[in-house]
Amino acid sequence: MYAIVREPIDPRALETAIGAHCGRYGGVATFLGTVRDRAADGRPVVALEYEAFEPMALAEFERIAAEAGERFGDVALAIVHRVGDVAAGEISVAVVVAAAHRRAAFAACEYAIDALKSRAAIWKKERYGDGSGNWLPGMP
Amino acid sequence: MYAIVREPIDPRALETAIGAHCGRYGGVATFLGTVRDRAADGRPVVALEYEAFEPMALAEFERIAAEAGERFGDVALAIVHRVGDVAAGEISVAVVVAAAHRRAAFAACEYAIDALKSRAAIWKKERYGDGSGNWLPGMP
Amino acid sequence: MERVRVRVLAFARIRELLGGAQRSLELSPGARAGDVLPALAGEVPALGALADSTRIARNGRIVSLDEPIRDGDEIALLPPVGGG
Amino acid sequence: MERVRVRVLAFARIRELLGGAQRSLELSPGARAGDVLPALAGEVPALGALADSTRIARNGRIVSLDEPIRDGDEIALLPPVGGG
């Protein structure tokens, strides 16, 4: 289950979407990225503005999920990223992984969020209380 | 936030309880243990029956959370285990960890569920479709 | 000689074998933690085989088998744990 | 000589510098992927400094800078990514 959305992310709905509660899996590992209210230099942050090249980002989500399956076995993944303004404290990204055992669930979840951050065509701009903003450095 | 409960666990409520969306944290790692519908030998499992020595289990949850804080820095944890009958597919245990960065969140979450399974005074009995049951071997 | 009456809490397999989660038990003066399960095994022989794997908590704290037991103690019999 | 007109998609900092997420651009015949950003830098000089860090996707697929561009292509200009 892979999506780029503009509305708030509901992690519980993602669990259901991947069948995490169907009885086949013994563990669900979830990572939620949330917007911090302070920049690295301490400035108050009101929101992060996310932007994606959606078809490429979604294709990358699918590749990442396929890789996780090859590496960690029978896992069901949801990868969802929000775009537009995401206020401090809100969820910008969710990776939900169901697996038979917890080791595989944790490993696949961490693998997927790492890969998403370094590979998916998504960008973010920090927005400050005074109305100014700053695109955060990404990975080339 | 540490609890032994008899009703279904709501992981979203736990996120709120530990302030995961207050803006201070950049990542939330969650582990949900779910009841598998098959035993190790393939027999259909209808439920796991969990039992706890509550005061000792709760004291252990608190110790585990304190240890996670010492090892992984500023983390907020919820550790909640359900007791009584938990049907296949349902959540038996939830560990929710908010941290500034994802590495600490993942590490503390995995540490806490590992420690809970090996140390907390909780037991489980597999219950099969024919009405029979079997206490699962634990750690001495 | 001082009377030593304790409240026994039993869990999981031990609870089922004992037929209940709680009971009271009178021990000989000078009894130690390791004496509780053998005392019950006189009544429920199957408990004897579990002595090696059972940990004893006295008043909510795990103790060694030579811990002295006092009148009024709460003694919990804990099979190997395995939640999650 | 064949006309090479492409649709340019710009993201993040590049989009802001260019003043829009999409525009069309006419390139010289024989143009390659690496020619797109310099062509736009003629109009928006600040884009020139971003050429080294920008990846080019041609019709949804990352390509090297010497990839030939065809008329009708969709060329996306991708700054270093960093979601999450």
PDB file of N, CA and C in Angstrom, chain C:
ATOM      1  N   MET C   1       7.633 -21.553  69.294  1.00  0.00           N
ATOM      2  CA  MET C   1       7.907 -21.528  67.845  1.00  0.00           C
ATOM      3  C   MET C   1       6.876 -20.632  67.164  1.00  0.00           C
ATOM      4  N   GLU C   2       7.414 -19.812  66.289  1.00  0.00           N
ATOM      5  CA  GLU C   2       6.565 -18.863  65.594  1.00  0.00           C
ATOM      6  C   GLU C   2       5.808 -19.552  64.464  1.00  0.00           C
ATOM      7  N   ARG C   3       4.557 -19.187  64.342  1.00  0.00           N
ATOM      8  CA  ARG C   3       3.762 -19.716  63.234  1.00  0.00           C
ATOM      9  C   ARG C   3       4.150 -18.961  61.962  1.00  0.00           C
ATOM     10  N   VAL C   4       4.260 -19.658  60.807  1.00  0.00           N
ATOM     11  CA  VAL C   4       4.567 -19.005  59.537  1.00  0.00           C
ATOM     12  C   VAL C   4       3.448 -19.318  58.556  1.00  0.00           C
ATOM     13  N   ARG C   5       2.533 -18.368  58.437  1.00  0.00           N
ATOM     14  CA  ARG C   5       1.438 -18.550  57.479  1.00  0.00           C
ATOM     15  C   ARG C   5       1.621 -17.519  56.371  1.00  0.00           C
ATOM     16  N   VAL C   6       1.607 -17.989  55.139  1.00  0.00           N
ATOM     17  CA  VAL C   6       1.839 -17.084  54.001  1.00  0.00           C
ATOM     18  C   VAL C   6       0.666 -17.177  53.028  1.00  0.00           C
ATOM     19  N   ARG C   7       0.586 -16.116  52.205  1.00  0.00           N
ATOM     20  CA  ARG C   7      -0.392 -16.138  51.113  1.00  0.00           C
ATOM     21  C   ARG C   7       0.376 -16.507  49.849  1.00  0.00           C
ATOM     22  N   VAL C   8      -0.042 -17.575  49.188  1.00  0.00           N
ATOM     23  CA  VAL C   8       0.626 -18.036  47.966  1.00  0.00           C
ATOM     24  C   VAL C   8      -0.156 -17.538  46.748  1.00  0.00           C
ATOM     25  N   LEU C   9       0.565 -16.910  45.815  1.00  0.00           N
ATOM     26  CA  LEU C   9      -0.031 -16.508  44.523  1.00  0.00           C
ATOM     27  C   LEU C   9       0.549 -17.425  43.454  1.00  0.00           C
ATOM     28  N   ALA C  10      -0.315 -18.011  42.650  1.00  0.00           N
ATOM     29  CA  ALA C  10       0.153 -18.953  41.632  1.00  0.00           C
ATOM     30  C   ALA C  10      -0.289 -18.477  40.254  1.00  0.00           C
ATOM     31  N   PHE C  11       0.581 -18.688  39.280  1.00  0.00           N
ATOM     32  CA  PHE C  11       0.312 -18.193  37.926  1.00  0.00           C
ATOM     33  C   PHE C  11       0.438 -19.304  36.892  1.00  0.00           C
ATOM     34  N   ALA C  12      -0.326 -19.123  35.824  1.00  0.00           N
ATOM     35  CA  ALA C  12      -0.195 -19.938  34.613  1.00  0.00           C
ATOM     36  C   ALA C  12      -0.325 -21.430  34.956  1.00  0.00           C
ATOM     37  N   ARG C  13       0.622 -22.217  34.511  1.00  0.00           N
ATOM     38  CA  ARG C  13       0.534 -23.658  34.709  1.00  0.00           C
ATOM     39  C   ARG C  13       0.450 -24.026  36.198  1.00  0.00           C
ATOM     40  N   ILE C  14       1.167 -23.302  37.021  1.00  0.00           N
ATOM     41  CA  ILE C  14       1.143 -23.598  38.462  1.00  0.00           C
ATOM     42  C   ILE C  14      -0.233 -23.305  39.043  1.00  0.00           C
ATOM     43  N   ARG C  15      -0.819 -22.207  38.603  1.00  0.00           N
ATOM     44  CA  ARG C  15      -2.176 -21.871  39.054  1.00  0.00           C
ATOM     45  C   ARG C  15      -3.152 -22.992  38.692  1.00  0.00           C
ATOM     46  N   GLU C  16      -3.035 -23.475  37.447  1.00  0.00           N
ATOM     47  CA  GLU C  16      -3.965 -24.527  37.028  1.00  0.00           C
ATOM     48  C   GLU C  16      -3.770 -25.814  37.836  1.00  0.00           C
ATOM     49  N   LEU C  17      -2.509 -26.179  38.052  1.00  0.00           N
ATOM     50  CA  LEU C  17      -2.248 -27.409  38.818  1.00  0.00           C
ATOM     51  C   LEU C  17      -2.740 -27.264  40.256  1.00  0.00           C
ATOM     52  N   LEU C  18      -2.591 -26.072  40.797  1.00  0.00           N
ATOM     53  CA  LEU C  18      -2.970 -25.840  42.191  1.00  0.00           C
ATOM     54  C   LEU C  18      -4.478 -25.664  42.331  1.00  0.00           C
ATOM     55  N   GLY C  19      -5.141 -25.387  41.206  1.00  0.00           N
ATOM     56  CA  GLY C  19      -6.590 -25.224  41.241  1.00  0.00           C
ATOM     57  C   GLY C  19      -7.039 -23.865  41.729  1.00  0.00           C
ATOM     58  N   GLY C  20      -6.149 -22.873  41.663  1.00  0.00           N
ATOM     59  CA  GLY C  20      -6.557 -21.534  42.077  1.00  0.00           C
ATOM     60  C   GLY C  20      -5.390 -20.576  42.069  1.00  0.00           C
ATOM     61  N   ALA C  21      -5.706 -19.300  42.005  1.00  0.00           N
ATOM     62  CA  ALA C  21      -4.678 -18.273  41.897  1.00  0.00           C
ATOM     63  C   ALA C  21      -4.102 -17.887  43.259  1.00  0.00           C
ATOM     64  N   GLN C  22      -4.842 -18.169  44.330  1.00  0.00           N
ATOM     65  CA  GLN C  22      -4.375 -17.784  45.670  1.00  0.00           C
ATOM     66  C   GLN C  22      -4.730 -18.871  46.663  1.00  0.00           C
ATOM     67  N   ARG C  23      -3.898 -19.038  47.638  1.00  0.00           N
ATOM     68  CA  ARG C  23      -4.276 -19.867  48.776  1.00  0.00           C
ATOM     69  C   ARG C  23      -3.370 -19.514  49.953  1.00  0.00           C
ATOM     70  N   SER C  24      -3.768 -19.950  51.115  1.00  0.00           N
ATOM     71  CA  SER C  24      -2.875 -19.713  52.246  1.00  0.00           C
ATOM     72  C   SER C  24      -2.169 -21.024  52.560  1.00  0.00           C
ATOM     73  N   LEU C  25      -1.007 -20.895  53.165  1.00  0.00           N
ATOM     74  CA  LEU C  25      -0.178 -22.078  53.409  1.00  0.00           C
ATOM     75  C   LEU C  25       0.554 -21.875  54.727  1.00  0.00           C
ATOM     76  N   GLU C  26       0.567 -22.916  55.532  1.00  0.00           N
ATOM     77  CA  GLU C  26       1.313 -22.824  56.794  1.00  0.00           C
ATOM     78  C   GLU C  26       2.617 -23.594  56.645  1.00  0.00           C
ATOM     79  N   LEU C  27       3.713 -22.916  56.951  1.00  0.00           N
ATOM     80  CA  LEU C  27       5.040 -23.520  56.804  1.00  0.00           C
ATOM     81  C   LEU C  27       5.654 -23.739  58.183  1.00  0.00           C
ATOM     82  N   SER C  28       6.651 -24.608  58.205  1.00  0.00           N
ATOM     83  CA  SER C  28       7.357 -24.835  59.471  1.00  0.00           C
ATOM     84  C   SER C  28       8.164 -23.593  59.834  1.00  0.00           C
ATOM     85  N   PRO C  29       8.351 -23.356  61.117  1.00  0.00           N
ATOM     86  CA  PRO C  29       9.217 -22.240  61.522  1.00  0.00           C
ATOM     87  C   PRO C  29      10.591 -22.388  60.876  1.00  0.00           C
ATOM     88  N   GLY C  30      11.177 -21.248  60.447  1.00  0.00           N
ATOM     89  CA  GLY C  30      12.486 -21.288  59.792  1.00  0.00           C
ATOM     90  C   GLY C  30      12.406 -21.621  58.318  1.00  0.00           C
ATOM     91  N   ALA C  31      11.179 -21.660  57.761  1.00  0.00           N
ATOM     92  CA  ALA C  31      11.039 -22.012  56.340  1.00  0.00           C
ATOM     93  C   ALA C  31      11.718 -20.979  55.453  1.00  0.00           C
ATOM     94  N   ARG C  32      12.172 -21.458  54.301  1.00  0.00           N
ATOM     95  CA  ARG C  32      12.812 -20.583  53.297  1.00  0.00           C
ATOM     96  C   ARG C  32      12.002 -20.629  52.005  1.00  0.00           C
ATOM     97  N   ALA C  33      12.335 -19.716  51.088  1.00  0.00           N
ATOM     98  CA  ALA C  33      11.529 -19.592  49.867  1.00  0.00           C
ATOM     99  C   ALA C  33      11.450 -20.913  49.106  1.00  0.00           C
ATOM    100  N   GLY C  34      12.570 -21.642  49.114  1.00  0.00           N
ATOM    101  CA  GLY C  34      12.603 -22.895  48.375  1.00  0.00           C
ATOM    102  C   GLY C  34      11.731 -23.989  48.962  1.00  0.00           C
ATOM    103  N   ASP C  35      11.167 -23.747  50.128  1.00  0.00           N
ATOM    104  CA  ASP C  35      10.335 -24.776  50.761  1.00  0.00           C
ATOM    105  C   ASP C  35       8.876 -24.705  50.312  1.00  0.00           C
ATOM    106  N   VAL C  36       8.479 -23.608  49.667  1.00  0.00           N
ATOM    107  CA  VAL C  36       7.053 -23.402  49.395  1.00  0.00           C
ATOM    108  C   VAL C  36       6.525 -24.399  48.371  1.00  0.00           C
ATOM    109  N   LEU C  37       7.207 -24.509  47.241  1.00  0.00           N
ATOM    110  CA  LEU C  37       6.702 -25.406  46.199  1.00  0.00           C
ATOM    111  C   LEU C  37       6.726 -26.867  46.653  1.00  0.00           C
ATOM    112  N   PRO C  38       7.802 -27.336  47.300  1.00  0.00           N
ATOM    113  CA  PRO C  38       7.764 -28.712  47.820  1.00  0.00           C
ATOM    114  C   PRO C  38       6.630 -28.934  48.817  1.00  0.00           C
ATOM    115  N   ALA C  39       6.321 -27.929  49.625  1.00  0.00           N
ATOM    116  CA  ALA C  39       5.223 -28.084  50.577  1.00  0.00           C
ATOM    117  C   ALA C  39       3.900 -28.302  49.844  1.00  0.00           C
ATOM    118  N   LEU C  40       3.718 -27.569  48.738  1.00  0.00           N
ATOM    119  CA  LEU C  40       2.482 -27.721  47.955  1.00  0.00           C
ATOM    120  C   LEU C  40       2.484 -29.026  47.173  1.00  0.00           C
ATOM    121  N   ALA C  41       3.683 -29.507  46.808  1.00  0.00           N
ATOM    122  CA  ALA C  41       3.774 -30.738  46.014  1.00  0.00           C
ATOM    123  C   ALA C  41       3.321 -31.956  46.811  1.00  0.00           C
ATOM    124  N   GLY C  42       3.329 -31.833  48.139  1.00  0.00           N
ATOM    125  CA  GLY C  42       2.788 -32.918  48.939  1.00  0.00           C
ATOM    126  C   GLY C  42       1.323 -33.152  48.604  1.00  0.00           C
ATOM    127  N   GLU C  43       0.662 -32.080  48.228  1.00  0.00           N
ATOM    128  CA  GLU C  43      -0.769 -32.119  47.938  1.00  0.00           C
ATOM    129  C   GLU C  43      -1.030 -32.312  46.435  1.00  0.00           C
ATOM    130  N   VAL C  44      -0.169 -31.679  45.617  1.00  0.00           N
ATOM    131  CA  VAL C  44      -0.292 -31.755  44.149  1.00  0.00           C
ATOM    132  C   VAL C  44       1.054 -32.212  43.602  1.00  0.00           C
ATOM    133  N   PRO C  45       1.237 -33.520  43.489  1.00  0.00           N
ATOM    134  CA  PRO C  45       2.576 -34.030  43.158  1.00  0.00           C
ATOM    135  C   PRO C  45       3.176 -33.439  41.876  1.00  0.00           C
ATOM    136  N   ALA C  46       2.337 -33.115  40.872  1.00  0.00           N
ATOM    137  CA  ALA C  46       2.867 -32.605  39.602  1.00  0.00           C
ATOM    138  C   ALA C  46       3.669 -31.324  39.800  1.00  0.00           C
ATOM    139  N   LEU C  47       3.437 -30.620  40.894  1.00  0.00           N
ATOM    140  CA  LEU C  47       4.181 -29.374  41.124  1.00  0.00           C
ATOM    141  C   LEU C  47       5.661 -29.642  41.384  1.00  0.00           C
ATOM    142  N   GLY C  48       5.973 -30.825  41.881  1.00  0.00           N
ATOM    143  CA  GLY C  48       7.363 -31.123  42.229  1.00  0.00           C
ATOM    144  C   GLY C  48       8.292 -30.961  41.040  1.00  0.00           C
ATOM    145  N   ALA C  49       7.823 -31.379  39.858  1.00  0.00           N
ATOM    146  CA  ALA C  49       8.669 -31.321  38.658  1.00  0.00           C
ATOM    147  C   ALA C  49       8.950 -29.893  38.221  1.00  0.00           C
ATOM    148  N   LEU C  50       8.180 -28.918  38.738  1.00  0.00           N
ATOM    149  CA  LEU C  50       8.341 -27.536  38.286  1.00  0.00           C
ATOM    150  C   LEU C  50       9.276 -26.738  39.184  1.00  0.00           C
ATOM    151  N   ALA C  51       9.750 -27.362  40.258  1.00  0.00           N
ATOM    152  CA  ALA C  51      10.525 -26.587  41.239  1.00  0.00           C
ATOM    153  C   ALA C  51      11.754 -25.932  40.602  1.00  0.00           C
ATOM    154  N   ASP C  52      12.422 -26.661  39.723  1.00  0.00           N
ATOM    155  CA  ASP C  52      13.659 -26.123  39.164  1.00  0.00           C
ATOM    156  C   ASP C  52      13.440 -24.882  38.306  1.00  0.00           C
ATOM    157  N   SER C  53      12.295 -24.826  37.619  1.00  0.00           N
ATOM    158  CA  SER C  53      12.089 -23.713  36.680  1.00  0.00           C
ATOM    159  C   SER C  53      11.289 -22.565  37.295  1.00  0.00           C
ATOM    160  N   THR C  54      10.833 -22.737  38.523  1.00  0.00           N
ATOM    161  CA  THR C  54       9.965 -21.724  39.129  1.00  0.00           C
ATOM    162  C   THR C  54      10.777 -20.715  39.936  1.00  0.00           C
ATOM    163  N   ARG C  55      10.513 -19.441  39.683  1.00  0.00           N
ATOM    164  CA  ARG C  55      11.130 -18.408  40.509  1.00  0.00           C
ATOM    165  C   ARG C  55      10.146 -17.986  41.591  1.00  0.00           C
ATOM    166  N   ILE C  56      10.702 -17.567  42.690  1.00  0.00           N
ATOM    167  CA  ILE C  56       9.884 -17.196  43.843  1.00  0.00           C
ATOM    168  C   ILE C  56      10.010 -15.686  44.072  1.00  0.00           C
ATOM    169  N   ALA C  57       8.855 -15.030  44.183  1.00  0.00           N
ATOM    170  CA  ALA C  57       8.872 -13.618  44.589  1.00  0.00           C
ATOM    171  C   ALA C  57       8.300 -13.528  45.996  1.00  0.00           C
ATOM    172  N   ARG C  58       9.039 -12.843  46.859  1.00  0.00           N
ATOM    173  CA  ARG C  58       8.549 -12.629  48.224  1.00  0.00           C
ATOM    174  C   ARG C  58       8.159 -11.154  48.339  1.00  0.00           C
ATOM    175  N   ASN C  59       6.895 -10.921  48.586  1.00  0.00           N
ATOM    176  CA  ASN C  59       6.381  -9.546  48.703  1.00  0.00           C
ATOM    177  C   ASN C  59       6.777  -8.707  47.481  1.00  0.00           C
ATOM    178  N   GLY C  60       6.624  -9.317  46.307  1.00  0.00           N
ATOM    179  CA  GLY C  60       6.798  -8.565  45.056  1.00  0.00           C
ATOM    180  C   GLY C  60       8.210  -8.457  44.543  1.00  0.00           C
ATOM    181  N   ARG C  61       9.144  -9.183  45.177  1.00  0.00           N
ATOM    182  CA  ARG C  61      10.534  -9.078  44.766  1.00  0.00           C
ATOM    183  C   ARG C  61      11.087 -10.495  44.619  1.00  0.00           C
ATOM    184  N   ILE C  62      11.774 -10.760  43.486  1.00  0.00           N
ATOM    185  CA  ILE C  62      12.367 -12.081  43.271  1.00  0.00           C
ATOM    186  C   ILE C  62      13.425 -12.332  44.346  1.00  0.00           C
ATOM    187  N   VAL C  63      13.371 -13.528  44.920  1.00  0.00           N
ATOM    188  CA  VAL C  63      14.347 -13.856  45.970  1.00  0.00           C
ATOM    189  C   VAL C  63      15.001 -15.196  45.659  1.00  0.00           C
ATOM    190  N   SER C  64      16.138 -15.424  46.309  1.00  0.00           N
ATOM    191  CA  SER C  64      16.792 -16.729  46.157  1.00  0.00           C
ATOM    192  C   SER C  64      16.058 -17.752  47.023  1.00  0.00           C
ATOM    193  N   LEU C  65      16.341 -19.022  46.752  1.00  0.00           N
ATOM    194  CA  LEU C  65      15.588 -20.084  47.428  1.00  0.00           C
ATOM    195  C   LEU C  65      15.911 -20.181  48.915  1.00  0.00           C
ATOM    196  N   ASP C  66      17.011 -19.571  49.332  1.00  0.00           N
ATOM    197  CA  ASP C  66      17.326 -19.647  50.765  1.00  0.00           C
ATOM    198  C   ASP C  66      16.844 -18.407  51.532  1.00  0.00           C
ATOM    199  N   GLU C  67      16.072 -17.569  50.877  1.00  0.00           N
ATOM    200  CA  GLU C  67      15.512 -16.392  51.556  1.00  0.00           C
ATOM    201  C   GLU C  67      14.565 -16.842  52.680  1.00  0.00           C
ATOM    202  N   PRO C  68      14.770 -16.334  53.882  1.00  0.00           N
ATOM    203  CA  PRO C  68      13.853 -16.703  54.970  1.00  0.00           C
ATOM    204  C   PRO C  68      12.452 -16.135  54.725  1.00  0.00           C
ATOM    205  N   ILE C  69      11.471 -16.928  55.100  1.00  0.00           N
ATOM    206  CA  ILE C  69      10.071 -16.538  54.950  1.00  0.00           C
ATOM    207  C   ILE C  69       9.537 -16.139  56.320  1.00  0.00           C
ATOM    208  N   ARG C  70       8.749 -15.029  56.316  1.00  0.00           N
ATOM    209  CA  ARG C  70       8.173 -14.555  57.582  1.00  0.00           C
ATOM    210  C   ARG C  70       6.659 -14.746  57.553  1.00  0.00           C
ATOM    211  N   ASP C  71       6.110 -14.812  58.701  1.00  0.00           N
ATOM    212  CA  ASP C  71       4.656 -14.896  58.818  1.00  0.00           C
ATOM    213  C   ASP C  71       4.022 -13.685  58.127  1.00  0.00           C
ATOM    214  N   GLY C  72       2.997 -13.933  57.298  1.00  0.00           N
ATOM    215  CA  GLY C  72       2.303 -12.843  56.615  1.00  0.00           C
ATOM    216  C   GLY C  72       2.856 -12.496  55.247  1.00  0.00           C
ATOM    217  N   ASP C  73       3.916 -13.168  54.842  1.00  0.00           N
ATOM    218  CA  ASP C  73       4.485 -12.871  53.516  1.00  0.00           C
ATOM    219  C   ASP C  73       3.521 -13.257  52.397  1.00  0.00           C
ATOM    220  N   GLU C  74       3.701 -12.551  51.269  1.00  0.00           N
ATOM    221  CA  GLU C  74       3.026 -12.946  50.033  1.00  0.00           C
ATOM    222  C   GLU C  74       4.085 -13.615  49.162  1.00  0.00           C
ATOM    223  N   ILE C  75       3.870 -14.864  48.846  1.00  0.00           N
ATOM    224  CA  ILE C  75       4.841 -15.648  48.083  1.00  0.00           C
ATOM    225  C   ILE C  75       4.251 -15.961  46.711  1.00  0.00           C
ATOM    226  N   ALA C  76       4.874 -15.430  45.662  1.00  0.00           N
ATOM    227  CA  ALA C  76       4.360 -15.675  44.301  1.00  0.00           C
ATOM    228  C   ALA C  76       5.229 -16.730  43.625  1.00  0.00           C
ATOM    229  N   LEU C  77       4.565 -17.680  42.977  1.00  0.00           N
ATOM    230  CA  LEU C  77       5.245 -18.757  42.274  1.00  0.00           C
ATOM    231  C   LEU C  77       5.189 -18.446  40.779  1.00  0.00           C
ATOM    232  N   LEU C  78       6.363 -18.163  40.197  1.00  0.00           N
ATOM    233  CA  LEU C  78       6.416 -17.636  38.828  1.00  0.00           C
ATOM    234  C   LEU C  78       7.041 -18.646  37.880  1.00  0.00           C
ATOM    235  N   PRO C  79       6.261 -19.227  36.985  1.00  0.00           N
ATOM    236  CA  PRO C  79       6.840 -20.069  35.947  1.00  0.00           C
ATOM    237  C   PRO C  79       7.695 -19.191  35.020  1.00  0.00           C
ATOM    238  N   PRO C  80       8.502 -19.823  34.172  1.00  0.00           N
ATOM    239  CA  PRO C  80       9.273 -19.037  33.206  1.00  0.00           C
ATOM    240  C   PRO C  80       8.353 -18.086  32.434  1.00  0.00           C
ATOM    241  N   VAL C  81       8.753 -16.796  32.359  1.00  0.00           N
ATOM    242  CA  VAL C  81       7.865 -15.786  31.775  1.00  0.00           C
ATOM    243  C   VAL C  81       7.973 -15.786  30.253  1.00  0.00           C
ATOM    244  N   GLY C  82       6.954 -15.289  29.621  1.00  0.00           N
ATOM    245  CA  GLY C  82       6.992 -15.211  28.159  1.00  0.00           C
ATOM    246  C   GLY C  82       5.814 -14.446  27.606  1.00  0.00           C
ATOM    247  N   GLY C  83       5.756 -13.150  27.930  1.00  0.00           N
ATOM    248  CA  GLY C  83       4.678 -12.337  27.370  1.00  0.00           C
ATOM    249  C   GLY C  83       4.996 -11.915  25.948  1.00  0.00           C
ATOM    250  N   GLY C  84       4.176 -10.994  25.467  1.00  0.00           N
ATOM    251  CA  GLY C  84       4.419 -10.447  24.125  1.00  0.00           C
ATOM    252  C   GLY C  84       3.510 -11.068  23.085  1.00  0.00           C
TER     253      GLY C  84
END
